[in-house]
PDB file of C-alpha atoms in Angstrom:
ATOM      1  CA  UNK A   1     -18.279   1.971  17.842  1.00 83.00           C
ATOM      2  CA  UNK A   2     -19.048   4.131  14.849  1.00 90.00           C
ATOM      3  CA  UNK A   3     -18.706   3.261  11.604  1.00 90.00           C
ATOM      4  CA  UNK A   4     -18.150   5.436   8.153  1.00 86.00           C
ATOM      5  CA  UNK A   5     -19.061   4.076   4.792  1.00 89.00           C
ATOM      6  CA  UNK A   6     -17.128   5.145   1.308  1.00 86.00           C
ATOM      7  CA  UNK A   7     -15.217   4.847  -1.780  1.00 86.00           C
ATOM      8  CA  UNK A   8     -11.742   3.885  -1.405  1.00 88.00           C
ATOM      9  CA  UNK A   9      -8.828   5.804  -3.037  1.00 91.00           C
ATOM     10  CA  UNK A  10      -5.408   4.021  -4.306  1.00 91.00           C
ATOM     11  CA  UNK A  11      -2.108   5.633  -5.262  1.00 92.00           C
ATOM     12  CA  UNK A  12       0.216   4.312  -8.249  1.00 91.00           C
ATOM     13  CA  UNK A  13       2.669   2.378  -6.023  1.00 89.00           C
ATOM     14  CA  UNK A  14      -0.262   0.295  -4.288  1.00 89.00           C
ATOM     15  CA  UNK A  15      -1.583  -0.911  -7.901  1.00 89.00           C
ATOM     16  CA  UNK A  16      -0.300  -3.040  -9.923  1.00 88.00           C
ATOM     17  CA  UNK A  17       2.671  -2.243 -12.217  1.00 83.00           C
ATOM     18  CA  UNK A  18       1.441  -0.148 -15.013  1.00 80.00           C
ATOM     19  CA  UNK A  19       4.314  -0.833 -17.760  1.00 80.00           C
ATOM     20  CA  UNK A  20       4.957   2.632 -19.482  1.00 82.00           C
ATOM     21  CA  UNK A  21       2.151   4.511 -17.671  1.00 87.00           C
ATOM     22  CA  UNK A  22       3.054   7.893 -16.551  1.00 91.00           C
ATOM     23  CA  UNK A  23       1.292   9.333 -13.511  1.00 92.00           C
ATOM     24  CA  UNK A  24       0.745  12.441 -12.194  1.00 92.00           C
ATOM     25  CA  UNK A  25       2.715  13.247  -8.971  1.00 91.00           C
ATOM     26  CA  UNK A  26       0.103  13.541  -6.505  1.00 93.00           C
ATOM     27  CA  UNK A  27      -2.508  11.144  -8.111  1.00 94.00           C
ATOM     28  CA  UNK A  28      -4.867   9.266  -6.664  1.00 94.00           C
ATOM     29  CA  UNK A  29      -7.955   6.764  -8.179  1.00 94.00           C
ATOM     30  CA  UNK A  30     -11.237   6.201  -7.589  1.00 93.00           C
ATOM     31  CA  UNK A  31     -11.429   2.614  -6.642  1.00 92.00           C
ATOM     32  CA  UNK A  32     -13.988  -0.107  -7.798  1.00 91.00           C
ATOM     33  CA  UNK A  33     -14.668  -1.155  -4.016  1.00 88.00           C
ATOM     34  CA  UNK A  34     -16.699   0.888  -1.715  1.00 88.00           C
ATOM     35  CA  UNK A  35     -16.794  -0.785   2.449  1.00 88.00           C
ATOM     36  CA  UNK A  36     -17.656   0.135   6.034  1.00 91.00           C
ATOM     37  CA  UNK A  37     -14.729   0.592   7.747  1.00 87.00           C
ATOM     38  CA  UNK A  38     -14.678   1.713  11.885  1.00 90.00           C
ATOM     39  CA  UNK A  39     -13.453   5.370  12.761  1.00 88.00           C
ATOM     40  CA  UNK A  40     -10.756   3.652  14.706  1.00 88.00           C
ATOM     41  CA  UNK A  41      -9.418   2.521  11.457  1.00 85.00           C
ATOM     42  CA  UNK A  42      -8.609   5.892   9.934  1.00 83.00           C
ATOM     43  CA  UNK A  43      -4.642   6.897  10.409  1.00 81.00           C
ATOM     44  CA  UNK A  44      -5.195  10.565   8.167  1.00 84.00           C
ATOM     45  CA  UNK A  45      -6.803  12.797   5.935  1.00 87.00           C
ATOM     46  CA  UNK A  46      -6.043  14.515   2.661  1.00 90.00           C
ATOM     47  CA  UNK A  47      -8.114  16.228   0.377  1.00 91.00           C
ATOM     48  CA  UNK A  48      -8.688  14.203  -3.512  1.00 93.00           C
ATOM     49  CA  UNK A  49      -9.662  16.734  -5.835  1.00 93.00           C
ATOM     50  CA  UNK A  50     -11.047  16.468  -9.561  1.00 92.00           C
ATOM     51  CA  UNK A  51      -8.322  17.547 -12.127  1.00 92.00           C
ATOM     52  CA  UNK A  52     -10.015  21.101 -12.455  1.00 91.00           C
ATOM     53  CA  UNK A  53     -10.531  21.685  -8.998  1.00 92.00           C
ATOM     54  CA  UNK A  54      -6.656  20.237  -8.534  1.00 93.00           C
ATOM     55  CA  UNK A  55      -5.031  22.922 -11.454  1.00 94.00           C
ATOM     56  CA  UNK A  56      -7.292  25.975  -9.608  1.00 93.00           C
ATOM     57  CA  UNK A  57      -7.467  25.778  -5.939  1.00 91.00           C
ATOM     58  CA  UNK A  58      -6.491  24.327  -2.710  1.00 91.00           C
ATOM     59  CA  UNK A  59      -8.158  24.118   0.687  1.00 89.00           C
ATOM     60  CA  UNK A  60      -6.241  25.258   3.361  1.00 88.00           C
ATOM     61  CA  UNK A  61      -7.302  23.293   5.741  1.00 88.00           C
ATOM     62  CA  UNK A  62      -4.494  20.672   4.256  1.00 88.00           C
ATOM     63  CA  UNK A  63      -0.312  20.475   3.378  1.00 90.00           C
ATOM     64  CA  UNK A  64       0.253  20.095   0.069  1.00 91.00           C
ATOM     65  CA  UNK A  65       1.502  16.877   0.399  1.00 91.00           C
ATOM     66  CA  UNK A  66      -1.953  15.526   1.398  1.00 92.00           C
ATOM     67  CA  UNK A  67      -3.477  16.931  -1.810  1.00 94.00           C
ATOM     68  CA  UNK A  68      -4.007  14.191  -4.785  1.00 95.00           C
ATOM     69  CA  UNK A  69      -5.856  14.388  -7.790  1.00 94.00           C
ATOM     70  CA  UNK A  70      -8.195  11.734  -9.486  1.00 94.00           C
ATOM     71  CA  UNK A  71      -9.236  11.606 -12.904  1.00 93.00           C
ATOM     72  CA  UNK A  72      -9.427   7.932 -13.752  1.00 93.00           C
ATOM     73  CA  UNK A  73     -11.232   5.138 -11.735  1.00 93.00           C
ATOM     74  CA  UNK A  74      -8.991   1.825 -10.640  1.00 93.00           C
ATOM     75  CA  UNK A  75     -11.443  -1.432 -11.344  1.00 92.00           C
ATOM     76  CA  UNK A  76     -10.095  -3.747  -8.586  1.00 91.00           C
ATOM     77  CA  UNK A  77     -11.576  -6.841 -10.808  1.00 90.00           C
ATOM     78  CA  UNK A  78     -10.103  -6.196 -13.802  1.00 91.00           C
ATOM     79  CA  UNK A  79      -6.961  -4.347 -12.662  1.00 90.00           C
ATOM     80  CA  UNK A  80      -7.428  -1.788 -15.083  1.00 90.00           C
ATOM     81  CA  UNK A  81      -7.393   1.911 -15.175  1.00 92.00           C
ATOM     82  CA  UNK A  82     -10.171   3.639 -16.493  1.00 92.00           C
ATOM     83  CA  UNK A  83     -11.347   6.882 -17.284  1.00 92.00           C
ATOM     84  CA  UNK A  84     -13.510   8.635 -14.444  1.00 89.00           C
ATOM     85  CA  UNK A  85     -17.156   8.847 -15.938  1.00 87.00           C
ATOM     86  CA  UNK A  86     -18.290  12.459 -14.810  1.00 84.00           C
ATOM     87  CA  UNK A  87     -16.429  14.148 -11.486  1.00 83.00           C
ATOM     88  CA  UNK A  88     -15.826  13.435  -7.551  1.00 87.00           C
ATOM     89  CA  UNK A  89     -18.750  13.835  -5.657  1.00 85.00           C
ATOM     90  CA  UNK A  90     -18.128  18.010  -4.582  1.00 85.00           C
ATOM     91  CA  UNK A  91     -19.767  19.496  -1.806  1.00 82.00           C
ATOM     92  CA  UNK A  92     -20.856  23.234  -1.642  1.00 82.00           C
ATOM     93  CA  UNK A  93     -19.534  25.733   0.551  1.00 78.00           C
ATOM     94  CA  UNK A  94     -20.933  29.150   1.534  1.00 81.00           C
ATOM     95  CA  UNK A  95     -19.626  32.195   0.805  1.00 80.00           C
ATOM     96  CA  UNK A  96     -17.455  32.930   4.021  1.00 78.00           C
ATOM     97  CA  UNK A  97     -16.291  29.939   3.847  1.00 76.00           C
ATOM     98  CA  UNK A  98     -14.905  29.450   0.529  1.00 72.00           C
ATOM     99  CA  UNK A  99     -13.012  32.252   1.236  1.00 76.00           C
ATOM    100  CA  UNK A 100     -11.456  31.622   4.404  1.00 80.00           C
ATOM    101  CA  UNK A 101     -10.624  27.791   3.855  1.00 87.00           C
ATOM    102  CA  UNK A 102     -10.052  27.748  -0.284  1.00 88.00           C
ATOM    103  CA  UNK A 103      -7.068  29.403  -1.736  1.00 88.00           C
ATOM    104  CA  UNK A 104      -7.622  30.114  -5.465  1.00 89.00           C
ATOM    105  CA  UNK A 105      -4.908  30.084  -7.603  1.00 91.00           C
ATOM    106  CA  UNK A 106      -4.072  33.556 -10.080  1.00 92.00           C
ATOM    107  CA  UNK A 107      -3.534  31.288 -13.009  1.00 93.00           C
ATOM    108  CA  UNK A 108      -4.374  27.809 -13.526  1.00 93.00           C
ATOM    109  CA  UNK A 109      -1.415  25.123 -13.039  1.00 92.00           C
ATOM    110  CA  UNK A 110       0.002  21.819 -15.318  1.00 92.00           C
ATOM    111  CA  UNK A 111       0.723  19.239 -13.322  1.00 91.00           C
ATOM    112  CA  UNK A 112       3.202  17.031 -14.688  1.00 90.00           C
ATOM    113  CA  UNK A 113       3.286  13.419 -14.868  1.00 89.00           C
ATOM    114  CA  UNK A 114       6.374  10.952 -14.276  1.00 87.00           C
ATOM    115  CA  UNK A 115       7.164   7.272 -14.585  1.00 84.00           C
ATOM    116  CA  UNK A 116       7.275   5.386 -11.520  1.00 77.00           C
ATOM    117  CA  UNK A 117      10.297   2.491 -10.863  1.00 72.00           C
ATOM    118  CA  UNK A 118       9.882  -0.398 -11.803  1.00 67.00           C
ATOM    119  CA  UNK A 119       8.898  -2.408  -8.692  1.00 62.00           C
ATOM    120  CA  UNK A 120      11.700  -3.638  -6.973  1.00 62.00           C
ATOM    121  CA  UNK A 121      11.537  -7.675  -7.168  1.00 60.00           C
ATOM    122  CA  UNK A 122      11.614  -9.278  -3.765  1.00 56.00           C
ATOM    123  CA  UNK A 123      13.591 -12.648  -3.604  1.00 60.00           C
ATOM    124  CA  UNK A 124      12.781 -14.659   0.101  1.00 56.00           C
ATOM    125  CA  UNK A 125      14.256 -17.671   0.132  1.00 57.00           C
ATOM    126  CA  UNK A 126      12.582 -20.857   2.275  1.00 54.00           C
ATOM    127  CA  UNK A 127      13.711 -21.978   5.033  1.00 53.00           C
ATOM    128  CA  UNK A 128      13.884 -25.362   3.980  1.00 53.00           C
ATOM    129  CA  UNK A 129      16.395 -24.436   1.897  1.00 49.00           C
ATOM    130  CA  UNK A 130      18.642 -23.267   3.841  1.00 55.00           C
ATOM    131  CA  UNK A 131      18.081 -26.052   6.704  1.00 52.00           C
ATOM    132  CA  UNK A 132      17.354 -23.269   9.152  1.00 49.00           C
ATOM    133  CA  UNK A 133      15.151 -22.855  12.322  1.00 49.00           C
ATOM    134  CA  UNK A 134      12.718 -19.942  12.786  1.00 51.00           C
ATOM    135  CA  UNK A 135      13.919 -16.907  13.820  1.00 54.00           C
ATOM    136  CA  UNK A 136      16.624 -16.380  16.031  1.00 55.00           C
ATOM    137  CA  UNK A 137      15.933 -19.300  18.594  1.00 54.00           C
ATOM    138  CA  UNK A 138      18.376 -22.245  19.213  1.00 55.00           C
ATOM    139  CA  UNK A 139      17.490 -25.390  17.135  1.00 55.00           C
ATOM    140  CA  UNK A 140      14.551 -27.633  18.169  1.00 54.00           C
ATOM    141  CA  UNK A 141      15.545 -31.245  20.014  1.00 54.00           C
ATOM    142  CA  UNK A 142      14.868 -32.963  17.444  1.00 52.00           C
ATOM    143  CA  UNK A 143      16.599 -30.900  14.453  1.00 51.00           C
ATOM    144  CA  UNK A 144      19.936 -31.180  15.068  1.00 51.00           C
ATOM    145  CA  UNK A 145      22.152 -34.271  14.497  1.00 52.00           C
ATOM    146  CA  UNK A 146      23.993 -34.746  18.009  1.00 50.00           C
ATOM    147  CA  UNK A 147      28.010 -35.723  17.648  1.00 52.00           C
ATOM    148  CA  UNK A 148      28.149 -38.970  19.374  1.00 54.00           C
ATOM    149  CA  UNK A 149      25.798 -41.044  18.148  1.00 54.00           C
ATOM    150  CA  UNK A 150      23.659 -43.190  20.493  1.00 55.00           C
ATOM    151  CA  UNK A 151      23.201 -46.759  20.291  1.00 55.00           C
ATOM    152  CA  UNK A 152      19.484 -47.072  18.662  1.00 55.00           C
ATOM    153  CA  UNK A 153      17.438 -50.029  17.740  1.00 57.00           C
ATOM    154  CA  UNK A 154      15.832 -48.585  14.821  1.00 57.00           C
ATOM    155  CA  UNK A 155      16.418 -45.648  12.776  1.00 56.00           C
ATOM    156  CA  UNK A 156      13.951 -42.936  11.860  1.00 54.00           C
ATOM    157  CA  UNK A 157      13.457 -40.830   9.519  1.00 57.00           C
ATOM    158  CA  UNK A 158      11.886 -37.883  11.116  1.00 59.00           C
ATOM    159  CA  UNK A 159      11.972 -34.743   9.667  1.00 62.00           C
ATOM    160  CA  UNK A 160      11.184 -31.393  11.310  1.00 65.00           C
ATOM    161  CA  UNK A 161       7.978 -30.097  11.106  1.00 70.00           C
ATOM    162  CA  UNK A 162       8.006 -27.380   9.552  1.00 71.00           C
ATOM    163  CA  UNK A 163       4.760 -25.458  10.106  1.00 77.00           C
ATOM    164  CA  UNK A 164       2.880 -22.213   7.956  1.00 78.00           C
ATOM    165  CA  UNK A 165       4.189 -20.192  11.285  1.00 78.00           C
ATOM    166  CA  UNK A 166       7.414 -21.150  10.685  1.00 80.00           C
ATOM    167  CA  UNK A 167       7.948 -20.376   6.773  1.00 79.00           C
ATOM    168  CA  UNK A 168       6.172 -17.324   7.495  1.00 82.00           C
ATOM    169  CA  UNK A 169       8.283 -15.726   9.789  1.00 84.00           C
ATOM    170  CA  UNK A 170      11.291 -16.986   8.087  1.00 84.00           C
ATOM    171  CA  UNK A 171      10.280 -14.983   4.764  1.00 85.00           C
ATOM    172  CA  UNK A 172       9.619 -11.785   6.887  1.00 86.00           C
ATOM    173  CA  UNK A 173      12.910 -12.294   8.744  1.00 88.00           C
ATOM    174  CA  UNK A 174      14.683 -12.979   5.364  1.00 86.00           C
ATOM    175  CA  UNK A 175      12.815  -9.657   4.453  1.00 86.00           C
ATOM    176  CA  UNK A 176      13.612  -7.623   7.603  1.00 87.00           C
ATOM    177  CA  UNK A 177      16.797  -8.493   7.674  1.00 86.00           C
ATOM    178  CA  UNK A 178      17.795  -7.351   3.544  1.00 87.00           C
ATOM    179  CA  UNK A 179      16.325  -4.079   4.355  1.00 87.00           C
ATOM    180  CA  UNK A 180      17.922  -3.338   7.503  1.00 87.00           C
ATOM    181  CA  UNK A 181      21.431  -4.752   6.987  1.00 83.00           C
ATOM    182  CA  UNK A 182      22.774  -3.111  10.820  1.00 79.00           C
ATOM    183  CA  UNK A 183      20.207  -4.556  12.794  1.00 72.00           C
TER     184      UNK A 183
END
């Protein structure tokens, strides 16, 4: 299996909320932690581009919407933004090259920045709560109080076992179901 090892890039919306931050539409940081990851593993590409490189060209070889810029550096520990100390690592390309795959703009652009939404807060309820099974199955045996009761010697006081399986698929149900009311 092959393996490639680098710097990881985050957008806005997978970083914590940044009250009153504005953000630049296609912007992207460098962040603090750097892995191995398989080749399996990778589900894209896009091209992350230096703020002067980002206002004067683009490579071809991408769509626009794959293009980000980075100027500031995400610490992971801290959960701060920071500015980027000096630029992306750039690679250089020869002559024919350049020209075939890297469209240079006429005049320099100004991106413009925008505030994200505040994050949308997500209520799940436990199951406990609402004295329900998991999923869609019927109720366990023991769960449900049967309508004629039957002579007993001794009363228990079970009560169901409720396991992490079990909360857990009841939040992502809960979750599931909120944001696809038809299903």
């Amino acid at each position: 299996m092959a393996y490639f090892h680098g710097p990881w890039f985050v957008t806005p919306v997978e970083i914590p909320s940044q009250v009153g931050r504005t953000f630049f539409k296609a912007e992207a940081f460098l962040s603090s932690i750097s892995d191995s990851n398989p080749l399996l593993s990778v589900v894209g590409k896009c091209s992350v581009l230096d703020m002067t490189d980002y206002c004067s060209l683009r490579p071809t070889m991408h769509v626009e919407n794959d293009v980000y810029c980075c100027e500031s550096l995400f610490d992971e520990g801290k959960r701060l933004i920071m500015p980027l100390n000096g630029s992306l690592k750039k690679y250089q390309l020869s002559a024919p090259v350049q020209k075939d795959e890297v469209y240079m703009f006429k005049r320099t652009i100004t991106p413009e920045k925008e505030t994200l939404p505040p994050p949308t807060p997500r209520t799940v309820s436990s199951p406990m709560l609402e004295n329900e099974d998991s999923m869609d199955a019927p109720p366990s045996v023991g769960s449900v109080e049967s309508a004629s009761p039957a002579p007993m010697k001794k009363k228990f006081d079970r009560k169901k076992l409720v396991t992490a399986y079990i909360l857990f698929s009841a939040d992502v149900r809960k979750i599931t179901m909120d944001e696809n009311p038809g299903v």
